Coordinates of C-alpha atoms in Angstrom, one line a residue:
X1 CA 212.3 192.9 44.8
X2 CA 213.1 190.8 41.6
X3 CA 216.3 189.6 41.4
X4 CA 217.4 186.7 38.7
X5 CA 220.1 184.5 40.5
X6 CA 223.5 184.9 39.5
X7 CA 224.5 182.5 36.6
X8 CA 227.5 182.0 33.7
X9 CA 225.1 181.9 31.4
X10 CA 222.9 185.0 32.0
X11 CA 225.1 188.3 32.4
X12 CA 223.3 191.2 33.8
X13 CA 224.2 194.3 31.6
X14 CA 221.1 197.6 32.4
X15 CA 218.0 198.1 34.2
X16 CA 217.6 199.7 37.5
X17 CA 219.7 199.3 40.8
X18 CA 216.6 198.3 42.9
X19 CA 214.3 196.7 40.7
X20 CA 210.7 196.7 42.0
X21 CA 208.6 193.1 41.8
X22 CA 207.3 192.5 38.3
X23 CA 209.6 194.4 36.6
X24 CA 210.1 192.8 33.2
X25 CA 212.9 191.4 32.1
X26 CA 214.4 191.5 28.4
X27 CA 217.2 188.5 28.0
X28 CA 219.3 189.3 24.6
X29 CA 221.1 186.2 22.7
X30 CA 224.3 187.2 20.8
X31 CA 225.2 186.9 16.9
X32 CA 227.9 184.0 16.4
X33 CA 230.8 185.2 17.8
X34 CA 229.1 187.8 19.7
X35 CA 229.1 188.5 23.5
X36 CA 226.9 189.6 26.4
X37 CA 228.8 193.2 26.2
X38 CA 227.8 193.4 22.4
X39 CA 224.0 194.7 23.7
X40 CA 225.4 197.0 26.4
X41 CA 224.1 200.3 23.7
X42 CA 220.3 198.5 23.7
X43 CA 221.0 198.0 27.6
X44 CA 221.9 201.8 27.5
X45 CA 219.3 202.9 25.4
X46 CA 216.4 200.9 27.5
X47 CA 218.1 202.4 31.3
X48 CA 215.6 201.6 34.4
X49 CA 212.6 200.4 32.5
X50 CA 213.6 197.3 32.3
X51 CA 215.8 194.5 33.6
X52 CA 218.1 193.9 30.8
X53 CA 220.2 190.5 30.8
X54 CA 222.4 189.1 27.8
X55 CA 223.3 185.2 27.3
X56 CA 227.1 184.6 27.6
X57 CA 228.0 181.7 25.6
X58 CA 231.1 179.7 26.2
X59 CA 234.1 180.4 25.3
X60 CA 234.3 184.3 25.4
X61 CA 234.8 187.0 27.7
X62 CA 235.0 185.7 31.2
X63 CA 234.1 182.5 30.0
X64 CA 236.7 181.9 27.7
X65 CA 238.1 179.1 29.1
X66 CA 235.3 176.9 28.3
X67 CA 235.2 175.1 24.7
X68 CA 232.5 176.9 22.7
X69 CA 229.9 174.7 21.7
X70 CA 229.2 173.8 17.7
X71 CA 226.1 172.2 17.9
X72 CA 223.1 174.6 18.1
X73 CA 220.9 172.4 19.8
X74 CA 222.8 171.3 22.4
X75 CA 223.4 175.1 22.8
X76 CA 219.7 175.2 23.3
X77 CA 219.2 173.0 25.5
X78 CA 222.0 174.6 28.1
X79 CA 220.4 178.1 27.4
X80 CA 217.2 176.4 28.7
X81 CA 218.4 174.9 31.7
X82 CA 220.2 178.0 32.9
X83 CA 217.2 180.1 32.5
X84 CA 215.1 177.9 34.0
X85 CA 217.1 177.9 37.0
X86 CA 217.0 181.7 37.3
X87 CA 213.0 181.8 36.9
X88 CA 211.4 184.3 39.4
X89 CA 208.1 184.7 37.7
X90 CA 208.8 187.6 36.2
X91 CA 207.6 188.0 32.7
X92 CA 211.0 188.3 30.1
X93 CA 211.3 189.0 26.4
X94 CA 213.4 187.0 24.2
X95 CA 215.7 189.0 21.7
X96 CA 217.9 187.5 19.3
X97 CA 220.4 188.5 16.7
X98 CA 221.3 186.4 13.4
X99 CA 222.2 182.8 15.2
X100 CA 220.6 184.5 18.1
X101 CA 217.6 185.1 17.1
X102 CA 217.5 181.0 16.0
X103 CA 218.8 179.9 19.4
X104 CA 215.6 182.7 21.2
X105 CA 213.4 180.4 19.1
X106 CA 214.7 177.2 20.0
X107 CA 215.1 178.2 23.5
X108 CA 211.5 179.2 23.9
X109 CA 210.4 175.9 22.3
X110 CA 211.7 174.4 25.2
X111 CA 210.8 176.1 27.8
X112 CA 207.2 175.8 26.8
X113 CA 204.7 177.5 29.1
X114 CA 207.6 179.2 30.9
X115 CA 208.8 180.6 27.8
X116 CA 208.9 184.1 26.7
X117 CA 206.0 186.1 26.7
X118 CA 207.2 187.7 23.5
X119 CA 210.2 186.9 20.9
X120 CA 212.1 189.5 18.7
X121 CA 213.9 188.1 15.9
X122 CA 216.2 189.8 14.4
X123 CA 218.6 189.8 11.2
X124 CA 217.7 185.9 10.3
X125 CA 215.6 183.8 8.1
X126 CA 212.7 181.6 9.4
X127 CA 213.9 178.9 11.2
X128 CA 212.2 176.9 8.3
X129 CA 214.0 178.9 5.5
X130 CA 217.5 176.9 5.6
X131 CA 220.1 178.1 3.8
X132 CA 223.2 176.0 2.7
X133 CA 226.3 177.7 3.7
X134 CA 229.4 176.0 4.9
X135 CA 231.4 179.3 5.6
X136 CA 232.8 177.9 8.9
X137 CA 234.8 175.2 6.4
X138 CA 236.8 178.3 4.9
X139 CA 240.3 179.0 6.0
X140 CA 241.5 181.6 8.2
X141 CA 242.0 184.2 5.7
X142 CA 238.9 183.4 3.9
X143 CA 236.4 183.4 7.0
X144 CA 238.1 186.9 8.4
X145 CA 236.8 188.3 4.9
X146 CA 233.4 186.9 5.5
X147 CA 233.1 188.6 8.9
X148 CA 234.4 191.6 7.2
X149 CA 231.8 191.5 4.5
X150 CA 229.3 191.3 7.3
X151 CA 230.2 194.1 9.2
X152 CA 229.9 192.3 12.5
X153 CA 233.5 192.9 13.8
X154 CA 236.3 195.7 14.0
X155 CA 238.7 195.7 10.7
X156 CA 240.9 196.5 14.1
X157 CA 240.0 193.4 15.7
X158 CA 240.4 191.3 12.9
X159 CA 243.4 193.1 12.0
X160 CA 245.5 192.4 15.2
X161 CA 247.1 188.9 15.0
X162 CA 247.0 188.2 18.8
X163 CA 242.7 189.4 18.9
X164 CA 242.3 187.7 15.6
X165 CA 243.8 184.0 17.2
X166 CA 241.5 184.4 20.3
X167 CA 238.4 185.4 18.0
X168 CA 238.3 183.3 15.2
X169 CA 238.1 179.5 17.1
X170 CA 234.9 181.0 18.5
X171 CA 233.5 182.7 15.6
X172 CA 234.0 178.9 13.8
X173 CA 232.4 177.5 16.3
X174 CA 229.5 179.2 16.5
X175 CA 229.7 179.5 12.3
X176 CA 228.8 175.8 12.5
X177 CA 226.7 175.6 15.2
X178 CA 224.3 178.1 13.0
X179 CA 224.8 176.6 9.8
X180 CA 224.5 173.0 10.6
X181 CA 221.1 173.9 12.2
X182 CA 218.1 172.1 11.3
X183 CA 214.8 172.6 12.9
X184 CA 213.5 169.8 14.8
X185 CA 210.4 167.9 13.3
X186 CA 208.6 167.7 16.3
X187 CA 208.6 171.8 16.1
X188 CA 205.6 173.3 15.9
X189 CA 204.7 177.2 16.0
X190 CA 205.2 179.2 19.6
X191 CA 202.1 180.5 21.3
X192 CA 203.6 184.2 21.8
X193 CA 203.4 187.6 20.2
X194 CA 207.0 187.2 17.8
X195 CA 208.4 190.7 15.9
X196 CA 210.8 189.7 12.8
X197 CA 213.2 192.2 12.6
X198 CA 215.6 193.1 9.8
X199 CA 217.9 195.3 7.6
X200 CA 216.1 196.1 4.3
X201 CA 219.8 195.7 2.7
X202 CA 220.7 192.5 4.7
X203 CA 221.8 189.9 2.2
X204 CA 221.9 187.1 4.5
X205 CA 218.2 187.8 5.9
X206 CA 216.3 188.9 2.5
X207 CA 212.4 190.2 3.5
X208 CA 210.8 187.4 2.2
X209 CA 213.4 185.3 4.8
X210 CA 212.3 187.0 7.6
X211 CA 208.3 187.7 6.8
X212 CA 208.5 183.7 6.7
X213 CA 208.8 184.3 10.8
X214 CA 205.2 184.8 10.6
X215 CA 204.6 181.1 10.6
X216 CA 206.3 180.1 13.8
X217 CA 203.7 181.9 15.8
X218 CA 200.3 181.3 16.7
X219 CA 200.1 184.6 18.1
X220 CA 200.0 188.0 17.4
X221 CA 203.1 188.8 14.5
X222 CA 204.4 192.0 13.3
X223 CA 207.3 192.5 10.7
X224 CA 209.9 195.8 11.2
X225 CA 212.3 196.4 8.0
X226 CA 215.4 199.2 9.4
X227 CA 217.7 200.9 6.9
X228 CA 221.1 198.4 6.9
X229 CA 222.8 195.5 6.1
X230 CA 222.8 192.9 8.9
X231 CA 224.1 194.4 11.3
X232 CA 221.8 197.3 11.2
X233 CA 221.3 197.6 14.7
X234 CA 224.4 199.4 15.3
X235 CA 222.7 202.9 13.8
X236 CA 219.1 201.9 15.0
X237 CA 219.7 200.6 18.8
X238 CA 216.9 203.7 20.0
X239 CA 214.6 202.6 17.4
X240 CA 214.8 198.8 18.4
X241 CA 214.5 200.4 22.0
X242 CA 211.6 201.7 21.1
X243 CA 210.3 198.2 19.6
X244 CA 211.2 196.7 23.2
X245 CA 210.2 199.2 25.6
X246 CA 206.5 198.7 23.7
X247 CA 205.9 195.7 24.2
X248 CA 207.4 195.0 26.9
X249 CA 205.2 196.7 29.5
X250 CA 201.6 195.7 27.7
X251 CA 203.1 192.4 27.2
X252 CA 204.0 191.8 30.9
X253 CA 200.1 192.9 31.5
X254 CA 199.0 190.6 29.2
X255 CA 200.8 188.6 27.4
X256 CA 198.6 188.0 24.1
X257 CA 198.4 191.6 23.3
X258 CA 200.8 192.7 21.1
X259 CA 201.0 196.7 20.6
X260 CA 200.5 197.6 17.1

């Protein structure tokens, strides 16, 4: 049976009771200020195929004790650590959302040969394509309209004082963490199949942002546009099911072949 050992960092959200040996694993990395639970509809969508996981960061949910950390490489490099330590073996995907999809990439840079044996990026530019924003800088009133603008998070949420207090330290905080990212020099592409994902309306992850994705691979590279802004996912988690559950399978056969 394949099991991943219990850790803070890796939540277990889908997949099936009694998973057989082999059975792939998909491991899902949060927007900023997003959560494990966020993925539960892709989770639902995917149901026994696969062994779905999401990364918890720090400072939310049942880790919300724990300071959330602004600096996206040192976020990296505890994302690494944790899922090296619950390695079976088992082939996993990467998927990754906005800052998500950035921290996938930098993850699997360090894990290296026990990296993913495919990475889905979604809703973010190239790790190359920097952009200069400072929007975790902005005051309170300011950054709530920024989230709003995105679409990430409830009006309801963002609404209610007491939510909005416990939210918005951890949406700053991972704000800088993605916008003070740089690329490490030493980077070079990753030797895996890598889908860039994206809304065709996103104005934070234009095409040209996200076709630039193509260049951090040595392997096989495919580009999927989805009606939406950037948080098109929440009307299309069956078709980025459907993305998944391809790949995933033929990928965990062989990991150079990429389903067109």
């Amino acid at each position: 049976m394949s099991t991943t050992a219990p850790s803070p960092w890796l939540k277990r959200i889908g997949g099936p009771p009694q998973a057989e040996g082999g059975t792939p694993e998909l491991v899902c990395f949060p927007h900023s200020g997003g959560a494990a639970s966020w993925y539960r509809p892709l989770a639902a969508e995917l149901g026994d195929d696969i062994l779905t996981f999401a990364v918890q960061y720090p400072g939310r949910q049942e880790r919300h004790d724990e300071p959330a950390v602004t600096d996206l490489h040192e976020l990296a490099d505890r994302t690494a650590e944790a899922l090296l330590n619950t390695d079976t073996g088992v082939p996993r995907i990467f998927f990754g959302h906005s800052m998500g999809a950035i921290l996938a990439y930098e993850v699997a840079q360090r894990l290296g040969e026990r990296g993913p044996a495919a990475l889905l990026a979604s809703g973010r530019p190239a790790p190359d394509r920097v952009r200069l924003t400072t929007s975790y800088l902005l005051d309170d009133a300011k950054l709530v309209e920024q989230i709003s603008w995105l679409g990430g998070t409830t009006k309801e949420l963002l609404g209610n004082p007491e939510m909005r207090s416990l939210l918005l330290p951890v949406i700053r905080s991972d704000y800088q963490a993605s916008e003070t990212y740089r690329p490490r020099p030493d980077s070079g592409p990753l030797g895996c199949p890598l889908i860039a994902l994206g809304g065709d309306e996103d104005p934070v992850a234009p095409l040209e942002d996200v076709q630039g994705w193509s260049r951090h691979t040595t392997g096989p590279f495919r580009l999927e546009l989805l009606p939406g802004g950037h948080f098109y996912l929440l009307d299309h988690w069956a078709a980025v099911a459907g993305l998944v559950r391809a790949g995933v399978r033929p990928l965990a056969a062989a990991p150079g072949n990429l389903p067109k």
